[in-house]
Amino acid sequence: MNLKGRNFLTLKDYTSEEIMYLLDLAAELKLKKKRGIPLETLKGKNVALIFEKTSTRTRCAFEVAAHDLGMGTTYLDPASSQIGKKESIADTAKVLGRMFDGIEYRGFGQEIVEELAENAGVPVWNGLTNEYHPTQILADLLTIKEHFGSLKGKKLVYMGDARYNMGNSLMIGCAKMGMHFVACAPKEYFQDSELVGMCEEYAEESGGSIVLTESITAATKDADVIYTDVWVSMGEPDEVWEKRINDLTPFKVTSSIMQLAKPEAIFMHCLPSFHDLKTQIGKEMGERFGITEMEVTDEVFNSEASVVFDEAENRMHTIKAVMAATLGAV
Ligand code: CP
Ligand code: NVA
């Protein structure tokens, strides 16, 4: 398997064998890290990390992974670079491509990260766009594989706004890996039909399946994984909160929903999560709408079934695998 020079923009561009290769590589790198075996296989190289939206996990994962591999990192936030305001994406890509060996981009439209990749001449990695969040999916797949021993045939139910980056990318990842993906939400929150059609083709090839349903009982029956994400994503306007809370509250992950799934089912969330009132936005929404949590109850979030912090840790190991493989360190 040789992924040197490849971009990592969406899992649509990767075969199931390539995804499995990255997961196995991540597991190997994780083991090495736990055993204290130094890597530094990319010593002397440098990566640029562009963040047009905020981040805790993705930024830290890229920085720690790059440093573990021996690389230098430069973090560019929206306020401290010329990107978009004084310099086009294409020109920025050409400049950064002359100095760096790889570029991470987190921001808005997928077309931006695609344009960066077309012009950079070095691998570009998608650290989240409105449409996709592929590095998160690698971490999720690794977590599921670690937990159950395999991916094929596992049923993952995504509850909530399935139209955005997480719903889209989980559907692609599951379809490619022979898993059964279910989106459970009101109809208007289902993924775009063109992407669903594409994923149905992947699923046919891999032995997986795609179901979009409004029925919580049908969705959760025999589920191995119950997954949710915030109801309002970064960059969305404040006005959408009220309708989202009204529409998606029935799809909040509660203990009774978990009980409908298999007894050994796990709860997953990409984080950050509104499971209590201990955040600024959580508190504000609590006051505005008289609620104490949103997409998941505190009880489920902190339950034995919850593997959310394993996912968070696995962001680093999987991102390390993506950089190592595309920069040719393996
Ligand atoms: N899950 C995730 O991407 O987290 P951050 O927004 O903190 O990077
Ligand atoms: N859907 C969320 C994911 C955060 C990791 C967002 O885009 O804000």
Coordinates of C-alpha atoms in Angstrom, one line a residue, residues 1-313:
M1 CA 0.0 0.0 0.0
N2 CA 1.5 3.3 -1.0
L3 CA -0.4 6.5 -0.1
K4 CA 2.5 8.9 -0.5
G5 CA 1.5 12.2 -2.0
R6 CA -2.2 11.6 -1.6
N7 CA -4.6 14.2 -0.3
F8 CA -7.1 13.3 2.5
L9 CA -10.2 15.3 1.6
T10 CA -13.1 12.9 1.9
L11 CA -13.4 9.1 2.5
K12 CA -15.1 8.9 -0.9
D13 CA -11.6 9.1 -2.4
Y14 CA -10.3 6.0 -0.4
T15 CA -11.0 2.3 -1.0
S16 CA -12.0 0.1 1.9
E17 CA -8.6 -1.5 1.7
E18 CA -6.9 1.9 2.0
I19 CA -9.1 2.8 5.0
M20 CA -8.3 -0.5 6.7
Y21 CA -4.6 0.1 6.0
L22 CA -4.8 3.5 7.8
L23 CA -6.7 2.0 10.7
D24 CA -4.1 -0.8 11.1
L25 CA -1.3 1.8 10.8
A26 CA -3.0 3.9 13.5
A27 CA -3.3 0.9 15.8
E28 CA 0.4 0.2 15.3
L29 CA 1.4 3.8 15.9
K30 CA -0.8 3.9 19.0
L31 CA 0.9 0.8 20.4
K32 CA 4.4 2.3 19.8
K33 CA 3.3 5.5 21.6
K34 CA 2.1 3.5 24.6
R35 CA 5.3 1.6 24.7
G36 CA 7.4 4.7 24.5
I37 CA 9.0 3.8 21.2
P38 CA 10.1 7.0 19.5
L39 CA 9.2 7.5 15.8
E40 CA 10.5 10.8 14.4
T41 CA 10.4 9.3 10.9
L42 CA 9.5 12.7 9.4
K43 CA 12.2 14.7 11.1
G44 CA 13.0 17.9 9.3
K45 CA 9.6 18.2 7.7
N46 CA 7.0 20.9 8.5
V47 CA 3.2 21.1 8.3
A48 CA 0.8 24.1 8.2
L49 CA -2.4 23.9 10.2
I50 CA -5.1 26.3 8.9
F51 CA -8.1 26.7 11.2
E52 CA -10.9 29.0 10.0
K53 CA -13.2 27.5 12.7
T54 CA -12.3 26.7 16.3
S55 CA -11.0 23.4 17.5
T56 CA -9.7 21.5 20.5
R57 CA -9.2 17.9 19.4
T58 CA -8.3 18.3 15.8
R59 CA -5.7 21.0 16.3
C60 CA -4.1 19.2 19.3
A61 CA -4.2 15.9 17.4
F62 CA -2.4 17.3 14.4
E63 CA 0.2 19.1 16.6
V64 CA 1.0 16.2 18.9
A65 CA 1.0 13.7 16.0
A66 CA 3.3 15.9 13.9
H67 CA 5.7 16.5 16.8
D68 CA 5.7 12.7 17.6
L69 CA 6.7 12.2 13.9
G70 CA 9.5 14.7 14.3
M71 CA 7.9 17.5 12.3
G72 CA 7.5 21.2 13.0
T73 CA 4.0 22.8 12.9
T74 CA 2.7 26.3 12.2
Y75 CA -0.8 27.2 13.3
L76 CA -2.7 29.7 11.3
D77 CA -6.0 31.1 12.7
P78 CA -8.4 33.2 10.7
A79 CA -7.4 36.4 12.4
S80 CA -3.6 36.1 11.9
S81 CA -3.2 35.2 8.2
Q82 CA -4.1 36.8 4.9
I83 CA -6.3 33.9 3.8
G84 CA -9.4 34.9 2.0
K85 CA -9.2 38.6 3.0
K86 CA -6.1 39.7 1.2
E87 CA -5.0 36.5 -0.6
S88 CA -7.0 33.9 -2.5
I89 CA -7.1 30.3 -1.6
A90 CA -5.1 29.3 -4.7
D91 CA -2.3 31.8 -4.0
T92 CA -2.2 30.8 -0.3
A93 CA -1.9 27.1 -1.4
K94 CA 1.0 28.0 -3.7
V95 CA 2.8 29.9 -1.0
L96 CA 2.4 27.3 1.7
G97 CA 3.2 24.5 -0.7
R98 CA 6.7 26.1 -1.2
M99 CA 7.4 26.0 2.5
F100 CA 5.5 23.1 4.0
D101 CA 5.4 19.4 3.3
G102 CA 1.7 19.1 4.1
I103 CA -1.3 21.3 4.9
E104 CA -4.3 20.8 7.2
Y105 CA -7.4 22.8 6.6
R106 CA -10.5 23.3 8.8
G107 CA -13.2 25.6 7.7
F108 CA -16.3 26.1 5.6
G109 CA -17.1 24.7 2.1
Q110 CA -15.5 21.5 0.8
E111 CA -14.6 23.5 -2.3
I112 CA -12.1 25.5 -0.3
V113 CA -10.1 22.4 0.8
E114 CA -10.4 21.0 -2.8
E115 CA -9.0 24.3 -4.2
L116 CA -6.1 24.2 -1.7
A117 CA -5.3 20.6 -2.7
E118 CA -5.4 21.5 -6.4
N119 CA -2.8 24.3 -6.0
A120 CA -0.6 23.2 -3.1
G121 CA 1.6 20.5 -4.7
V122 CA 1.8 18.8 -1.2
P123 CA -0.7 16.6 0.6
V124 CA -3.7 18.5 2.0
W125 CA -5.8 17.0 4.9
N126 CA -9.4 17.9 5.7
G127 CA -9.7 18.8 9.4
L128 CA -13.5 19.4 9.0
T129 CA -15.6 21.3 6.4
N130 CA -19.3 21.9 6.4
E131 CA -19.7 18.7 4.3
Y132 CA -17.2 16.2 5.6
H133 CA -15.0 15.3 8.7
P134 CA -13.0 12.4 7.4
T135 CA -10.3 12.3 10.1
Q136 CA -13.0 12.0 12.8
I137 CA -14.4 9.0 11.0
L138 CA -11.1 7.2 11.0
A139 CA -10.9 7.7 14.8
D140 CA -14.5 6.4 15.2
L141 CA -13.8 3.3 13.1
L142 CA -10.7 2.6 15.1
T143 CA -12.6 2.9 18.3
I144 CA -15.4 0.6 17.0
K145 CA -12.8 -1.9 15.8
E146 CA -11.0 -1.8 19.2
H147 CA -14.2 -2.3 21.1
F148 CA -15.8 -5.0 19.0
G149 CA -12.8 -6.5 17.2
S150 CA -14.2 -5.9 13.7
L151 CA -16.3 -3.5 11.7
K152 CA -18.1 -5.6 9.1
G153 CA -21.8 -6.2 9.8
K154 CA -21.9 -3.7 12.7
K155 CA -25.0 -1.5 12.9
L156 CA -24.4 2.2 13.6
V157 CA -27.3 4.5 14.1
Y158 CA -26.8 8.3 13.7
M159 CA -29.4 10.3 15.6
G160 CA -29.9 14.0 14.8
D161 CA -28.9 16.3 12.0
A162 CA -27.7 13.8 9.5
R163 CA -27.2 16.4 6.6
Y164 CA -24.0 17.9 7.9
N165 CA -20.3 16.8 8.1
M166 CA -20.7 14.0 10.7
G167 CA -23.8 12.4 9.2
N168 CA -22.4 12.5 5.7
S169 CA -19.0 11.2 6.6
L170 CA -20.2 8.4 8.9
M171 CA -22.5 7.2 6.1
I172 CA -19.6 7.1 3.7
G173 CA -17.2 5.4 6.2
C174 CA -19.8 2.8 7.3
A175 CA -20.8 2.1 3.6
K176 CA -17.2 1.6 2.6
M177 CA -16.4 -0.8 5.5
G178 CA -19.4 -3.1 5.2
M179 CA -21.3 -1.7 8.1
H180 CA -25.1 -1.0 8.4
F181 CA -25.6 2.7 8.6
V182 CA -28.9 4.2 9.8
A183 CA -29.8 7.9 9.9
C184 CA -32.6 8.4 12.4
A185 CA -34.1 11.9 12.2
P186 CA -37.1 13.9 10.9
K187 CA -37.1 13.5 7.0
E188 CA -35.8 17.0 6.4
Y189 CA -32.6 16.2 8.2
F190 CA -31.6 13.2 6.0
Q191 CA -28.5 13.3 3.8
D192 CA -28.6 14.6 0.3
S193 CA -30.1 11.9 -2.1
E194 CA -27.1 12.0 -4.4
L195 CA -24.7 11.1 -1.6
V196 CA -27.1 8.5 -0.3
G197 CA -27.1 6.9 -3.8
M198 CA -23.3 6.9 -3.9
C199 CA -23.2 5.3 -0.5
E200 CA -25.7 2.6 -1.5
E201 CA -23.4 1.6 -4.2
Y202 CA -20.4 1.4 -1.8
A203 CA -22.6 -0.6 0.6
E204 CA -23.6 -3.0 -2.2
E205 CA -20.0 -3.7 -2.8
S206 CA -19.0 -4.0 0.8
G207 CA -22.0 -6.0 2.1
G208 CA -23.2 -3.0 4.2
S209 CA -26.5 -1.1 4.0
I210 CA -28.0 2.3 4.2
V211 CA -31.3 3.1 5.9
L212 CA -32.9 6.6 6.5
T213 CA -35.8 6.4 8.9
E214 CA -37.9 8.6 11.3
S215 CA -38.7 5.5 13.4
I216 CA -36.6 5.3 16.6
T217 CA -37.6 1.7 17.3
A218 CA -36.8 0.5 13.8
A219 CA -33.5 2.4 13.8
T220 CA -32.2 1.2 17.2
K221 CA -33.3 -2.4 17.0
D222 CA -30.1 -4.6 17.1
A223 CA -27.9 -1.5 17.0
D224 CA -24.2 -1.9 18.0
V225 CA -23.5 1.9 18.0
I226 CA -25.7 4.8 18.8
Y227 CA -24.0 8.0 17.6
T228 CA -25.0 11.7 17.9
D229 CA -23.5 15.1 17.3
V230 CA -24.4 18.7 18.2
W231 CA -27.7 19.9 16.7
V232 CA -26.2 23.2 15.5
S233 CA -22.8 23.1 13.9
M234 CA -20.0 25.7 13.8
G235 CA -20.8 28.5 11.4
E236 CA -24.6 28.1 11.5
P237 CA -26.7 31.2 12.4
D238 CA -28.1 31.7 15.8
E239 CA -31.6 31.7 14.5
V240 CA -31.6 27.9 13.8
W241 CA -31.4 26.9 17.5
E242 CA -35.1 27.0 18.3
K243 CA -36.3 24.9 15.4
R244 CA -33.4 22.4 15.8
I245 CA -34.3 22.0 19.5
N246 CA -38.0 21.5 18.7
D247 CA -37.3 19.1 15.8
L248 CA -34.5 17.0 17.3
T249 CA -35.4 16.7 21.0
P250 CA -37.3 13.4 20.3
F251 CA -34.0 12.1 18.9
K252 CA -32.0 13.0 21.9
V253 CA -30.0 10.0 23.1
T254 CA -31.4 8.9 26.4
S255 CA -31.1 5.8 28.6
S256 CA -34.4 4.5 27.2
I257 CA -33.1 4.9 23.6
M258 CA -29.8 3.0 24.6
Q259 CA -32.0 0.2 26.0
L260 CA -33.6 -0.3 22.6
A261 CA -30.2 -1.2 21.1
K262 CA -28.2 -4.4 21.8
P263 CA -27.3 -4.8 25.5
E264 CA -23.6 -4.4 24.6
A265 CA -24.2 -1.3 22.4
I266 CA -21.8 1.7 22.8
F267 CA -22.5 5.4 22.7
M268 CA -20.4 7.6 20.5
H269 CA -20.0 11.4 19.9
C270 CA -17.4 13.3 18.0
L271 CA -17.4 16.0 20.7
P272 CA -17.8 18.7 21.9
S273 CA -21.2 17.9 23.4
F274 CA -24.0 19.7 25.1
H275 CA -24.8 17.0 27.8
D276 CA -25.0 19.5 30.7
L277 CA -25.1 23.2 31.5
K278 CA -21.4 23.5 32.1
T279 CA -20.6 25.4 28.8
Q280 CA -21.4 29.0 27.8
I281 CA -23.7 27.9 25.0
G282 CA -25.2 25.0 27.0
K283 CA -26.1 27.5 29.8
E284 CA -27.5 30.1 27.4
M285 CA -29.7 27.5 25.6
G286 CA -30.7 26.2 29.0
E287 CA -31.9 29.6 30.0
R288 CA -33.6 30.4 26.7
F289 CA -35.4 27.0 26.2
G290 CA -35.6 25.6 29.7
I291 CA -33.5 22.5 28.9
T292 CA -30.7 20.8 30.8
E293 CA -29.0 19.1 27.9
M294 CA -29.4 18.7 24.2
E295 CA -28.4 15.8 21.9
V296 CA -27.5 13.4 24.7
T297 CA -28.3 13.1 28.4
D298 CA -25.6 13.5 31.0
E299 CA -26.4 10.0 32.2
V300 CA -25.7 8.4 28.8
F301 CA -22.7 10.6 28.2
N302 CA -21.1 9.4 31.4
S303 CA -22.3 5.8 31.3
E304 CA -20.3 2.6 30.9
A305 CA -21.5 2.4 27.3
S306 CA -19.9 5.8 26.4
V307 CA -16.6 5.6 24.5
V308 CA -16.4 9.3 23.7
F309 CA -13.0 9.8 25.2
D310 CA -11.5 6.8 23.4
E311 CA -12.7 8.4 20.2
A312 CA -11.0 11.7 21.2
E313 CA -7.7 10.0 21.9

